[in-house]
Each structure stands twice: as structure tokens, then as C-alpha cells.
Coordinates of C-alpha atoms in Angstrom, one line a residue:
Chain A
M1 CA 117.9 51.6 113.3
A2 CA 118.8 49.2 116.1
L3 CA 118.0 45.5 115.9
T4 CA 116.2 43.9 118.8
E5 CA 116.4 40.3 120.0
K6 CA 112.9 39.9 118.7
D7 CA 114.1 40.8 115.2
V8 CA 116.9 38.3 115.4
R9 CA 114.5 35.5 116.4
Y10 CA 112.1 36.5 113.6
V11 CA 114.8 36.4 111.0
A12 CA 116.2 33.1 112.4
A13 CA 112.7 31.6 112.1
L14 CA 112.5 32.8 108.4
A15 CA 115.9 31.1 107.7
H16 CA 114.9 27.9 109.5
L17 CA 117.6 28.3 112.1
E18 CA 116.9 27.4 115.7
L19 CA 119.3 29.8 117.5
T20 CA 120.1 29.3 121.2
A21 CA 119.6 32.2 123.5
E22 CA 123.3 32.6 123.7
E23 CA 123.6 32.8 119.9
V24 CA 120.8 35.4 119.8
R25 CA 122.8 37.5 122.3
K26 CA 126.0 37.1 120.4
F27 CA 124.6 37.7 116.9
L28 CA 122.6 40.8 117.9
P29 CA 125.4 43.3 118.3
Q30 CA 127.4 41.8 115.4
L31 CA 124.5 42.0 112.9
D32 CA 123.6 45.5 114.2
S33 CA 127.1 46.8 113.6
I34 CA 127.2 45.3 110.1
L35 CA 123.8 46.8 109.2
D36 CA 125.0 50.1 110.6
Y37 CA 128.1 49.9 108.5
V38 CA 126.2 49.2 105.2
Q39 CA 124.2 52.4 105.7
K40 CA 127.2 54.0 104.2
M41 CA 125.6 53.2 100.8
N42 CA 123.0 55.9 101.5
E43 CA 125.6 58.5 100.9
L44 CA 125.2 57.8 97.2
D45 CA 122.3 59.0 95.2
T46 CA 121.2 56.0 93.2
S47 CA 117.8 57.3 92.1
H48 CA 118.8 57.2 88.4
V49 CA 120.9 54.0 88.5
E50 CA 119.8 50.7 87.2
P51 CA 120.3 47.7 89.5
M52 CA 122.8 45.1 88.5
A53 CA 121.8 41.5 89.1
Q54 CA 124.4 39.7 87.1
V55 CA 127.6 40.3 85.1
V56 CA 126.4 40.2 81.5
T57 CA 129.1 40.2 78.9
S58 CA 128.2 41.0 75.4
A59 CA 129.5 37.8 73.9
S60 CA 127.4 35.4 75.9
E61 CA 124.3 35.5 73.6
N62 CA 121.5 33.4 74.9
P63 CA 123.8 30.9 76.4
A64 CA 121.0 29.4 78.5
L65 CA 119.1 28.1 75.4
R66 CA 119.8 24.6 74.1
P67 CA 117.8 22.1 72.1
D68 CA 115.0 20.5 74.2
V69 CA 116.2 17.0 74.0
S70 CA 116.5 14.5 76.8
R71 CA 120.0 13.8 78.2
K72 CA 121.6 11.3 80.5
A73 CA 120.8 12.1 84.1
L74 CA 121.4 10.6 87.5
T75 CA 119.4 7.5 88.3
P76 CA 116.9 7.9 91.2
E77 CA 119.3 5.6 93.2
Q78 CA 122.3 7.8 92.5
A79 CA 120.3 11.0 93.2
T80 CA 119.2 9.7 96.6
A81 CA 122.4 7.9 97.6
N82 CA 123.4 10.8 99.9
A83 CA 120.1 11.2 101.6
P84 CA 120.0 10.7 105.4
E85 CA 116.9 8.5 104.8
S86 CA 115.7 7.1 101.5
A87 CA 113.9 4.1 100.1
A88 CA 113.2 2.9 96.5
G89 CA 114.7 6.0 95.0
Y90 CA 112.7 8.4 97.1
F91 CA 113.7 10.8 99.9
K92 CA 112.1 10.0 103.3
V93 CA 111.0 12.9 105.5
P94 CA 108.9 13.2 108.7
R95 CA 105.1 13.3 108.3
V96 CA 104.1 16.7 106.7
I97 CA 100.3 16.5 106.8
D98 CA 98.6 16.0 110.1
R99 CA 95.8 13.5 110.4
E100 CA 92.6 15.0 111.9
R101 CA 92.5 14.7 115.6
Chain B
M1 CA 166.0 16.2 92.3
D2 CA 163.2 17.2 94.7
L3 CA 160.0 16.0 92.9
T4 CA 157.8 18.3 95.0
N5 CA 159.6 21.4 93.9
L6 CA 159.0 21.0 90.1
T7 CA 157.0 23.4 88.0
I8 CA 154.6 22.0 85.3
P9 CA 157.1 22.3 82.5
E10 CA 159.8 20.7 84.7
I11 CA 157.5 17.8 85.4
R12 CA 157.0 17.4 81.7
S13 CA 160.6 17.3 81.0
A14 CA 161.3 14.9 83.9
L15 CA 158.7 12.6 82.4
T16 CA 159.8 12.8 78.8
S17 CA 163.5 12.4 79.7
R18 CA 162.5 9.4 82.0
R19 CA 164.3 11.1 84.9
A20 CA 161.1 10.5 87.0
S21 CA 157.9 8.7 86.6
A22 CA 154.5 10.2 87.2
E23 CA 154.0 7.6 90.0
E24 CA 157.2 8.7 91.7
I25 CA 156.2 12.3 91.4
V26 CA 152.7 11.6 93.0
R27 CA 154.3 9.4 95.7
A28 CA 156.8 12.1 96.6
H29 CA 153.9 14.5 97.2
L30 CA 152.0 11.9 99.3
V31 CA 155.1 11.4 101.4
K32 CA 155.5 15.1 101.9
I33 CA 151.8 15.5 102.9
E34 CA 152.4 12.7 105.4
E35 CA 155.4 14.6 106.9
R36 CA 154.1 18.2 106.8
D37 CA 150.4 18.3 106.7
R38 CA 149.9 17.4 110.4
E39 CA 151.0 20.9 111.2
I40 CA 149.7 22.8 108.2
H41 CA 146.4 21.1 107.8
A42 CA 145.9 22.0 104.1
Y43 CA 144.0 18.8 103.3
L44 CA 140.7 17.5 104.5
T45 CA 140.5 14.3 102.4
L46 CA 143.2 12.5 100.4
S47 CA 142.6 10.5 97.2
P48 CA 145.8 8.6 96.8
E49 CA 144.3 5.8 94.7
R50 CA 142.8 8.2 92.2
A51 CA 146.1 10.1 91.9
L52 CA 148.2 6.9 91.5
A53 CA 145.8 5.4 89.0
K54 CA 146.1 8.5 86.8
A55 CA 149.9 8.6 87.3
R56 CA 150.2 5.0 86.1
E57 CA 148.0 5.8 83.1
I58 CA 150.5 8.6 82.3
D59 CA 153.5 6.4 82.8
H60 CA 152.0 3.9 80.3
L61 CA 151.7 6.8 77.8
V62 CA 155.4 7.6 78.4
A63 CA 156.4 4.0 78.0
S64 CA 154.5 3.6 74.7
G65 CA 155.9 6.9 73.4
A66 CA 152.4 8.4 72.9
P67 CA 152.0 12.2 73.1
L68 CA 151.5 13.4 76.6
P69 CA 148.5 15.6 77.5
P70 CA 149.4 19.1 78.7
L71 CA 149.2 18.5 82.4
A72 CA 150.5 14.9 82.4
G73 CA 151.6 13.8 85.9
V74 CA 150.9 17.2 87.6
P75 CA 149.8 16.7 91.2
I76 CA 146.8 18.9 92.0
A77 CA 144.7 19.7 95.0
I78 CA 141.0 20.7 94.8
K79 CA 139.3 23.1 97.2
D80 CA 136.6 21.1 99.1
V81 CA 133.7 23.2 97.7
I82 CA 134.4 21.7 94.2
L83 CA 132.7 18.4 93.6
T84 CA 134.8 15.2 93.0
R85 CA 132.9 12.1 92.0
G86 CA 133.3 9.4 94.7
V87 CA 135.6 11.6 96.8
R88 CA 134.1 13.2 100.0
T89 CA 133.3 16.8 99.5
T90 CA 132.4 18.7 102.7
C91 CA 132.6 22.4 101.9
A92 CA 134.5 22.4 105.3
S93 CA 131.0 22.1 106.9
R94 CA 129.8 19.6 109.4
I95 CA 126.5 19.6 107.6
L96 CA 128.1 17.8 104.6
D97 CA 130.4 15.7 106.7
N98 CA 129.4 12.5 104.7
Y99 CA 128.7 13.9 101.3
I100 CA 130.0 11.8 98.3
P101 CA 129.3 13.7 95.0
P102 CA 127.8 11.6 92.2
Y103 CA 129.7 13.6 89.5
D104 CA 132.8 15.7 88.9
A105 CA 132.9 19.5 88.5
T106 CA 133.7 20.4 84.9
A107 CA 137.0 22.0 85.9
V108 CA 138.0 18.8 87.7
E109 CA 137.0 16.7 84.7
R110 CA 139.1 18.9 82.4
L111 CA 142.1 18.8 84.7
E112 CA 142.1 15.0 84.8
A113 CA 141.4 14.7 81.1
A114 CA 144.6 16.8 80.7
G115 CA 146.6 14.3 82.8
A116 CA 146.6 15.9 86.2
C117 CA 146.6 13.7 89.3
L118 CA 144.1 14.6 92.0
L119 CA 145.8 14.3 95.4
G120 CA 142.9 15.4 97.5
K121 CA 140.6 18.1 98.8
T122 CA 141.7 21.1 100.6
N123 CA 140.5 22.9 103.7
C124 CA 138.7 26.3 103.5
D125 CA 136.3 28.5 105.4
E126 CA 132.9 26.8 105.7
F127 CA 131.1 27.2 102.4
A128 CA 133.9 29.6 101.3
M129 CA 132.7 32.2 103.9
G130 CA 135.7 33.8 105.4
S131 CA 139.1 35.4 104.9
S132 CA 141.3 33.2 107.0
T133 CA 140.3 29.5 106.8
E134 CA 139.5 29.8 110.5
N135 CA 135.8 29.2 109.8
S136 CA 136.4 25.6 108.7
G137 CA 134.3 23.0 110.6
Y138 CA 137.5 20.9 110.7
G139 CA 139.9 23.3 112.3
P140 CA 142.1 26.0 110.7
T141 CA 144.9 25.7 108.1
R142 CA 148.2 27.2 109.1
N143 CA 150.4 29.5 106.9
P144 CA 153.4 27.4 105.8
H145 CA 155.6 30.5 106.1
D146 CA 154.6 31.1 109.7
L147 CA 152.6 28.5 111.5
E148 CA 151.2 31.0 114.0
R149 CA 149.4 32.9 111.1
V150 CA 146.5 32.3 108.9
P151 CA 146.9 31.3 105.2
G152 CA 144.2 33.7 104.2
G153 CA 140.8 32.5 103.0
S154 CA 138.6 31.2 102.0
S155 CA 140.8 29.0 99.8
G156 CA 143.5 28.8 102.5
G157 CA 144.1 25.1 102.1
S158 CA 144.7 25.3 98.4
A159 CA 147.2 28.2 98.8
A160 CA 149.0 26.5 101.7
A161 CA 149.2 23.2 99.8
V162 CA 150.9 24.8 96.8
A163 CA 153.2 27.0 99.0
A164 CA 154.3 24.0 101.1
R165 CA 155.0 21.8 98.0
L166 CA 152.1 19.5 98.9
A167 CA 150.7 20.0 95.4
T168 CA 152.1 21.6 92.2
A169 CA 148.9 23.5 91.5
A170 CA 145.4 23.8 93.1
L171 CA 141.9 24.9 92.4
G172 CA 140.3 27.5 94.6
S173 CA 137.1 29.5 94.4
D174 CA 136.8 33.3 94.5
T175 CA 133.6 35.1 95.5
G176 CA 135.1 38.2 97.2
G177 CA 138.8 37.5 97.0
S178 CA 139.1 33.9 98.2
I179 CA 141.8 32.9 95.6
R180 CA 143.7 36.2 95.4
Q181 CA 144.0 37.0 99.1
P182 CA 145.3 33.5 100.2
A183 CA 147.6 33.5 97.2
A184 CA 149.1 36.8 98.6
F185 CA 149.2 35.5 102.2
C186 CA 151.0 32.2 101.2
E187 CA 153.4 33.8 98.5
T188 CA 151.9 31.9 95.6
V189 CA 150.2 33.1 92.4
G190 CA 146.4 32.9 92.3
M191 CA 144.0 34.0 89.5
M192 CA 140.3 34.6 89.1
G193 CA 139.2 34.7 85.5
T194 CA 136.4 36.9 84.2
Y195 CA 133.0 35.9 85.5
G196 CA 131.9 33.1 83.1
R197 CA 135.4 32.3 81.9
V198 CA 135.6 29.0 83.9
S199 CA 132.5 26.8 84.3
R200 CA 130.9 26.8 87.8
Y201 CA 129.3 23.4 87.2
G202 CA 130.1 21.4 90.3
L203 CA 131.1 24.4 92.3
V204 CA 128.9 24.3 95.4
A205 CA 127.0 27.7 95.2
F206 CA 127.7 30.4 97.7
A207 CA 126.8 33.6 95.8
S208 CA 126.0 32.6 92.3
S209 CA 126.5 36.0 90.6
L210 CA 130.0 36.3 92.2
D211 CA 131.4 32.8 92.3
H212 CA 134.4 31.8 90.2
I213 CA 136.7 28.8 90.1
G214 CA 140.4 29.6 89.5
P215 CA 144.0 28.2 89.8
F216 CA 146.9 28.5 92.3
A217 CA 150.5 27.7 91.5
R218 CA 154.0 28.8 92.3
T219 CA 154.6 30.4 88.9
V220 CA 152.6 32.6 86.5
R221 CA 153.4 30.1 83.7
D222 CA 151.8 27.3 85.8
V223 CA 148.7 29.3 86.5
A224 CA 148.4 30.0 82.7
L225 CA 148.7 26.3 82.0
V226 CA 146.0 25.4 84.4
L227 CA 143.7 28.3 83.4
R228 CA 144.0 27.3 79.7
T229 CA 142.8 23.8 80.6
I230 CA 139.8 24.7 82.7
A231 CA 138.6 27.8 80.8
G232 CA 135.9 27.8 78.1
R233 CA 132.3 27.3 77.4
D234 CA 130.5 24.5 79.2
P235 CA 126.9 23.6 78.3
N236 CA 126.3 22.6 81.9
D237 CA 126.8 26.2 83.2
S238 CA 124.4 28.6 81.4
T239 CA 126.6 31.6 82.6
S240 CA 129.8 30.2 81.2
A241 CA 130.9 32.4 78.3
D242 CA 130.9 31.2 74.7
I243 CA 134.2 33.1 73.9
P244 CA 137.3 31.4 72.5
V245 CA 140.0 30.8 75.0
P246 CA 143.3 32.3 73.8
D247 CA 146.6 30.6 74.3
Y248 CA 147.5 32.0 77.7
V249 CA 150.9 30.3 77.6
A250 CA 151.8 31.9 74.4
A251 CA 150.7 35.3 75.8
L252 CA 153.3 35.1 78.5
D253 CA 156.1 36.0 76.1
E254 CA 154.4 39.0 74.6
S255 CA 156.1 42.4 75.3
V256 CA 154.6 44.5 78.1
R257 CA 156.3 47.6 76.8
G258 CA 153.8 50.4 76.3
L259 CA 151.0 48.7 78.2
R260 CA 149.2 51.3 80.3
I261 CA 148.8 50.3 83.9
G262 CA 146.5 52.4 86.2
V263 CA 147.2 53.1 89.9
P264 CA 143.9 53.9 91.6
G265 CA 144.5 56.2 94.5
E266 CA 141.5 54.8 96.3
Y267 CA 143.3 51.6 96.9
F268 CA 146.4 53.2 98.5
A269 CA 144.9 55.8 100.8
G270 CA 145.7 54.9 104.4
L271 CA 147.4 51.7 103.3
N272 CA 149.7 49.8 105.8
A273 CA 153.1 51.5 105.3
E274 CA 155.1 48.3 104.7
I275 CA 152.6 47.0 102.1
A276 CA 152.6 50.5 100.4
D277 CA 156.4 50.4 100.3
N278 CA 156.5 47.0 98.5
L279 CA 153.7 48.0 96.1
Q280 CA 155.7 51.1 95.2
K281 CA 158.7 49.0 94.4
G282 CA 156.5 46.7 92.4
I283 CA 155.0 49.6 90.4
D284 CA 158.6 51.0 89.9
L285 CA 159.6 47.7 88.4
L286 CA 156.6 47.7 86.1
A287 CA 157.7 51.1 84.9
R288 CA 161.3 49.9 84.3
L289 CA 159.8 47.0 82.3
G290 CA 158.4 49.7 79.9
C291 CA 154.8 49.8 81.2
Q292 CA 153.3 53.2 81.2
I293 CA 152.1 54.0 84.8
K294 CA 149.1 56.3 85.1
S295 CA 146.9 57.4 87.9
V296 CA 143.2 56.4 87.6
R297 CA 140.1 56.8 89.6
L298 CA 137.8 54.1 90.9
P299 CA 135.7 56.6 92.9
H300 CA 133.1 54.1 94.4
T301 CA 135.6 51.8 96.0
E302 CA 134.8 52.8 99.5
Y303 CA 131.2 51.4 99.1
A304 CA 132.4 48.1 97.8
I305 CA 132.4 46.2 101.2
A306 CA 128.9 47.4 102.1
C307 CA 127.6 46.4 98.6
Y308 CA 129.4 43.1 98.7
Y309 CA 128.2 41.9 102.1
I310 CA 124.6 42.7 101.1
I311 CA 124.6 40.9 97.8
A312 CA 126.8 38.0 98.8
T313 CA 124.8 37.2 101.9
A314 CA 121.5 37.6 100.2
E315 CA 122.5 35.1 97.5
A316 CA 124.0 32.8 100.2
S317 CA 120.8 32.8 102.3
S318 CA 119.0 31.6 99.2
N319 CA 121.6 29.1 98.0
L320 CA 122.1 27.5 101.5
A321 CA 118.4 27.0 102.0
R322 CA 119.0 23.5 100.3
Y323 CA 120.8 22.2 103.4
D324 CA 117.8 20.9 105.3
G325 CA 118.7 17.3 106.1
V326 CA 116.5 15.9 103.3
R327 CA 118.6 15.3 100.2
Y328 CA 122.1 15.1 101.4
G329 CA 124.3 15.7 104.5
V330 CA 123.7 15.1 108.1
R331 CA 120.2 15.1 109.5
S332 CA 119.9 16.0 113.1
T333 CA 118.0 13.8 115.6
G334 CA 115.4 14.6 118.3
Y335 CA 112.9 16.4 116.2
R336 CA 109.1 16.2 116.5
D337 CA 108.1 17.4 113.1
L338 CA 109.5 18.5 109.7
R339 CA 110.1 22.1 110.7
E340 CA 112.0 21.1 113.8
M341 CA 114.0 18.7 111.7
Y342 CA 115.1 21.6 109.4
E343 CA 115.9 23.9 112.3
K344 CA 117.8 21.5 114.4
T345 CA 119.7 20.1 111.3
R346 CA 120.7 23.6 110.2
N347 CA 121.5 25.0 113.6
R348 CA 123.8 22.0 114.5
G349 CA 125.3 21.6 111.0
F350 CA 126.3 25.2 110.3
G351 CA 129.1 27.1 112.0
A352 CA 128.8 30.6 113.4
E353 CA 129.9 32.6 110.3
V354 CA 127.6 30.7 108.0
K355 CA 124.7 31.3 110.4
R356 CA 125.6 35.0 110.6
R357 CA 125.6 35.4 106.8
I358 CA 122.4 33.5 106.4
M359 CA 120.8 35.7 109.1
L360 CA 122.2 38.9 107.4
G361 CA 121.1 37.7 103.9
T362 CA 117.6 36.7 105.1
H363 CA 117.2 40.1 106.9
V364 CA 118.2 42.2 103.8
L365 CA 115.8 40.2 101.6
S366 CA 112.9 40.3 104.1
S367 CA 109.7 42.2 103.5
G368 CA 110.2 46.0 104.2
Y369 CA 114.0 45.8 103.9
Y370 CA 114.5 44.7 100.3
D371 CA 114.7 48.1 98.7
A372 CA 116.8 49.7 101.4
Y373 CA 119.4 47.0 101.3
Y374 CA 119.3 44.6 98.4
L375 CA 118.1 46.9 95.7
K376 CA 120.3 49.7 96.9
A377 CA 123.3 47.3 96.8
Q378 CA 122.5 46.2 93.3
K379 CA 122.5 49.9 92.2
V380 CA 125.8 50.5 94.0
R381 CA 127.1 47.4 92.1
T382 CA 126.3 49.1 88.8
L383 CA 128.3 52.2 89.9
L384 CA 131.3 49.9 90.9
A385 CA 131.1 48.1 87.6
R386 CA 131.0 51.5 85.7
D387 CA 134.1 52.7 87.6
F388 CA 136.1 49.8 85.9
V389 CA 134.6 50.4 82.5
Q390 CA 135.7 54.0 82.7
A391 CA 139.2 53.2 84.1
F392 CA 139.7 50.7 81.3
E393 CA 139.1 53.4 78.7
E394 CA 142.4 54.8 79.8
V395 CA 144.5 51.8 80.9
D396 CA 145.0 48.1 80.0
A397 CA 145.2 46.9 83.6
V398 CA 145.0 48.3 87.2
V399 CA 147.5 47.6 89.9
T400 CA 146.6 47.4 93.6
P401 CA 147.6 45.7 96.8
T402 CA 145.9 42.3 97.1
S403 CA 145.3 42.7 100.9
P404 CA 145.4 45.8 103.1
I405 CA 147.3 43.9 105.8
P406 CA 149.9 41.1 105.9
P407 CA 148.9 37.6 107.1
F408 CA 147.5 38.0 110.7
K409 CA 147.7 35.6 113.6
I410 CA 145.3 32.8 114.1
G411 CA 142.5 34.1 116.5
E412 CA 143.5 37.7 116.1
R413 CA 140.4 38.8 114.1
I414 CA 137.9 36.0 114.4
D415 CA 135.8 37.7 117.1
D416 CA 135.0 40.8 115.1
P417 CA 133.2 39.9 111.8
L418 CA 133.1 43.4 110.5
Q419 CA 136.9 43.9 110.9
M420 CA 137.3 40.6 109.1
Y421 CA 135.0 41.7 106.3
L422 CA 137.0 44.9 105.8
T423 CA 140.1 43.0 105.0
D424 CA 138.5 42.1 101.7
I425 CA 138.4 45.7 100.6
Y426 CA 140.7 45.4 97.6
T427 CA 139.4 42.1 96.2
V428 CA 135.6 42.3 96.3
T429 CA 135.4 45.0 93.7
A430 CA 136.6 42.6 90.8
D431 CA 134.0 40.0 91.8
L432 CA 131.2 42.6 91.8
A433 CA 132.3 44.0 88.4
G434 CA 133.0 40.6 86.9
V435 CA 136.6 41.6 85.8
P436 CA 139.5 39.2 86.0
G437 CA 142.3 39.5 88.6
I438 CA 145.6 37.9 89.6
S439 CA 147.7 38.1 92.7
V440 CA 151.5 37.7 92.4
P441 CA 154.1 37.8 95.1
C442 CA 155.6 41.3 95.7
G443 CA 158.3 40.7 98.2
R444 CA 158.2 40.5 102.0
T445 CA 157.5 43.1 104.6
R446 CA 160.7 44.8 105.8
S447 CA 160.1 44.2 109.5
L448 CA 160.2 40.8 111.1
P449 CA 159.0 38.2 110.6
H450 CA 159.1 39.3 106.9
L451 CA 155.6 38.3 105.8
P452 CA 154.5 37.8 102.2
V453 CA 152.9 40.8 100.3
G454 CA 150.8 40.3 97.2
M455 CA 150.3 42.6 94.2
Q456 CA 147.0 42.4 92.4
L457 CA 146.4 43.2 88.8
L458 CA 142.9 43.6 87.5
G459 CA 142.0 43.6 83.8
K460 CA 139.2 44.1 81.2
H461 CA 136.6 41.5 80.7
F462 CA 138.1 38.4 79.1
D463 CA 141.6 39.9 78.9
E464 CA 143.2 37.4 81.2
A465 CA 146.0 37.2 78.7
S466 CA 147.3 40.8 79.5
L467 CA 147.3 40.1 83.2
L468 CA 149.2 36.9 82.8
C469 CA 151.7 38.6 80.5
I470 CA 152.3 41.5 82.9
A471 CA 152.4 39.2 85.9
H472 CA 154.9 36.9 84.1
A473 CA 157.2 39.8 83.2
F474 CA 157.1 41.1 86.7
E475 CA 157.8 37.7 88.1
Q476 CA 160.8 37.1 85.8
A477 CA 162.3 40.5 86.4
G478 CA 161.6 41.1 90.0
G479 CA 163.4 38.6 92.1
F480 CA 160.0 38.4 93.7
A481 CA 159.9 34.6 93.0
A482 CA 157.3 32.7 95.0
G483 CA 158.1 30.3 97.8
S484 CA 160.8 29.8 100.4

């Protein structure tokens, strides 16, 4: 399966990356050769193998659960201190919803 | 006495005997950084006030005769993907050029609570994606042993800082070999504990099911001292394991006699002759120390790189979606709407390798490709993890080369991403299986310019102690001491 420039642009749009024409030309053969290489996995019959999403070690029993009590957290000012634009503890972004024209 | 050359126990004895103060030790490092780091470029940001404040605190303890914490006065460097409250943390990415974390990573907090003095933040491949530190948005780090060559990656700055005596110990992160490979290239010791052994709280996520924090130092004992401090359950990381941390330092002096060490043929087939030669000498030494050397099989090894670069990039494409110019980092200008703001911010902020991996990860997760790539890779991961379970029924540890090649020249491999990925062949397997690994110096290549070679030991889940014990015996017996 060979990638096309159209595929590269489609994936870039999914990833919110505005690639230049030069980047598309550069990435195309590189991504293609990597995808070609990983086909190697198809030599293995995995039809009866369970997928592994995470390393689960027997001793970590329910580590995610803790009492549902409130804890100290960052203040809105601290949480927005690194934002390119913020005001009154909120993040500022460009208009998202268009007014009717 | 050269204060930058001391090990952690030597620092302790210098402090308690009043031969040096913690402030003098920290200042000696800052002077050395001033002298040498212009050419090595191990550091991205220095935090001298923070290091000196902690040093003075330690000196007060010494003066008052109070007991000293275990890492009192130890100058440390932190990879710039690990958060440090109030100290700029860039992940070596232009997209986070101005990011000042509001909190410390748990590992950093524990090191400072144990008396360590934080000198600064080290260079790395952008978001830890790379094997040479050439992908940094701030220029490469150079290998202190040969400035023409890479220090390895992605934690190249941490490895180079420790090797060049610009820090006594350092933290790095390992997702596919990013601690062990630079440790080998810079002739230091580097260790990745079992997945979940060290809290990831405050480690900027690259591939969450593979990411680890771990130590670099110039001796195995120092690595054990740092690991003992940072390991253990942290309520802020739900994947951190609730398993007691053994005394890794006490484990160093256990006997290695009778330990069974496996040599997997898959890791030696077609290996660079000089590295194979050093490894053979290393294995012979382990045998002379009384270890029982056995051949083992890890039959799915050849599929590891394919599996790794699907899973790691898929997770990365999701984790890096958060860099969109809204909550932190640099927002691009000249956009007309929200979508353009995202796209311009991300395209200008990320370097080529990060974009390539986001593209690859997005593609393998996209509709119509998920089963063929991502699901397939997760199944292959099961097979790779099983390989280790089976091998560890027969042996206590496995010995392999850390890298298939010695440190290469800056620029030599950067234009061929697949060739760069293939250099991770011996390290990605441990991340995928979640088993611990350590790289220790194993001599130099015979031919000029005599480059460092690393030997990797992999162990059972939560059996870091055996790896440290074997590595320590090897280091003590081998004359393969780190540094130059």
C-alpha cells in the first residue's frame, strides 16, 4: 500500500497540522517507508492473541481508586498563568461560534 | 579534591568530615558548567538560586550536627520533560518555550526532600522523541567523550551532564531506550525501573503506557541511591505500583554467585563486531564472578521496532493533541479562526520528528487502519511480553548489548528516520514488556577513537535489586569503570 500526497494532507488535517507543500513532499516517502517496514508484523499469526494495552502487574490492585474527597488544587489564576491569553481565571480563545450573516 | 568528581557517598563523607560544604560542591559544578557546557550543551536552563538555597540548608544541618538526609548536597540535573515548579520546562520544544510549571514532579520533590540540589534542566530530543538529542528545538548536545558525536537520546543532556561532571546524578525518561542508550553512549550508568516503579506524575506524557522516569550516575551505587529515593507508590499516579521498595543499596553487596543470566541469541545476530567482542568479554566476566550463563530465546524480538513505533506514535498523537496554543506554550499569530490558530501554532511550534510521529500515530489510529496497525501492534506486544515471562522462568536476568552501534556522528543518521528508529532495537522490548533494565559501561571499542560500549541487563518485574547487584559486581570486578 503506497501513501499519496492526498493521504498525507488528510492525516495532517486530522492532527491539526498545517503542513507546507515542502513538508508534505518530505514526509510522504518517509512515512511510506515506515509503514512499509511495520507490515513485518503481518508475518505473525495473532488471531488467538489478546491485545495488550497496558503493563498490568499483579500487585497493583485497584490503584486508581481513592476516597472521593476534595483535595487542594491549583487556583484558576495558577492554572491559567501559562496561557497565551487569559483573563479573570479563564482561557481566551478566538470566536468559536459564528454569528448569523 | 575535585568536588565535581565525587560520588554520592564521597559527597556525604566530605560534608560530615567538613572537608567541603554543600555550597562549595554546588558552586564547583556551576563553575564547571560555565567552563564546559558551551561546547557540550547539556543544559537548557540553569537554576543556581534553587541549588544554592538547598545547599545552604544542608550546610546548616551539618553545622547544627543534625542527621543528613540520604542525598544531602548531591548536585542533580533534571531532563527538561520533567516538571520543576517555577523553573522553565520546555521539553526541548519551541512550542513550550515559555512554560513555567506550577508544580514539581513527584520524583523531583522526593530528590529535593532527600537533600539533592537541583542545578538545572537538561537538553533532550523534543518531547523525548529521538535517539540522538539532535531533535532538540534548541540545538544538539555533544558527547563529552567525542564532541563530533551524539550523546545518544533522548535523554542525551542528562547523560552528557553526568559524564562531563556537570552533575553527580541526573533524571532522564525512558519510553523506548531513552535512558539506557545515552547512558551507554556517554559511558555512564542509566536505569529504568519496572513500569510503575517510579511515579510519572509531572513527567510530560509522550506514550503513557511506555513512559518511565529513571536515574543516571557514574556508579551503580549512586544509581541505586537515587532510585531508592524516587521509587514507590504515589497517589498522584494511578499506574504507580503499591509494592514496597527494597533497599537497593543493601542489595548491591549480595552475592551474584549462582545467579542465572540468559543470553538471547536474537540480540547478538548480525551485531557490530566490536560491540559483540566487548559483550563477550563482559559475559565472560559475569561467568568468572560465578553467574551461570545460559542461552535463552526471545523469539519475537525482530518485531519489536515495528510494534513500538505503532504504539508509541499512536499514544503520542493523542498526548500531544493538548499543545494547541490555548492553555500553555506559544500561540502563533496571523490566524483567522480557531482551527487556523491550532494548525499554525502546532505547525510552527513542533519540529520535524514530532510532526512525523504525530502523523504516523494519527494515521495508524484513523478509521479503516486501526485494526491493521494499532490492534495488531497491541497483539504483538502481548507476544513480546510473553517472551520475557518465559525467559524468566529459566533465568534471573538477561544480558544484551544496549545499542547495536557505537555513538555515531552528529548529522550522520538524522535524514533517515527509519534507520534512526532501528538503533532502538535492543531497548524498546523492555518498555513494551514493562520489565526493568540497566545499562552499565562495558569497555571501549578496540578501534579508534575507542568509543564507549554499554551492556544492558534486563530483569523480572520489580526485581531491580538483582539487576543492581549484578551490575555492581560487574562494575567492581571489571575495570570497566565509567568516565574518563
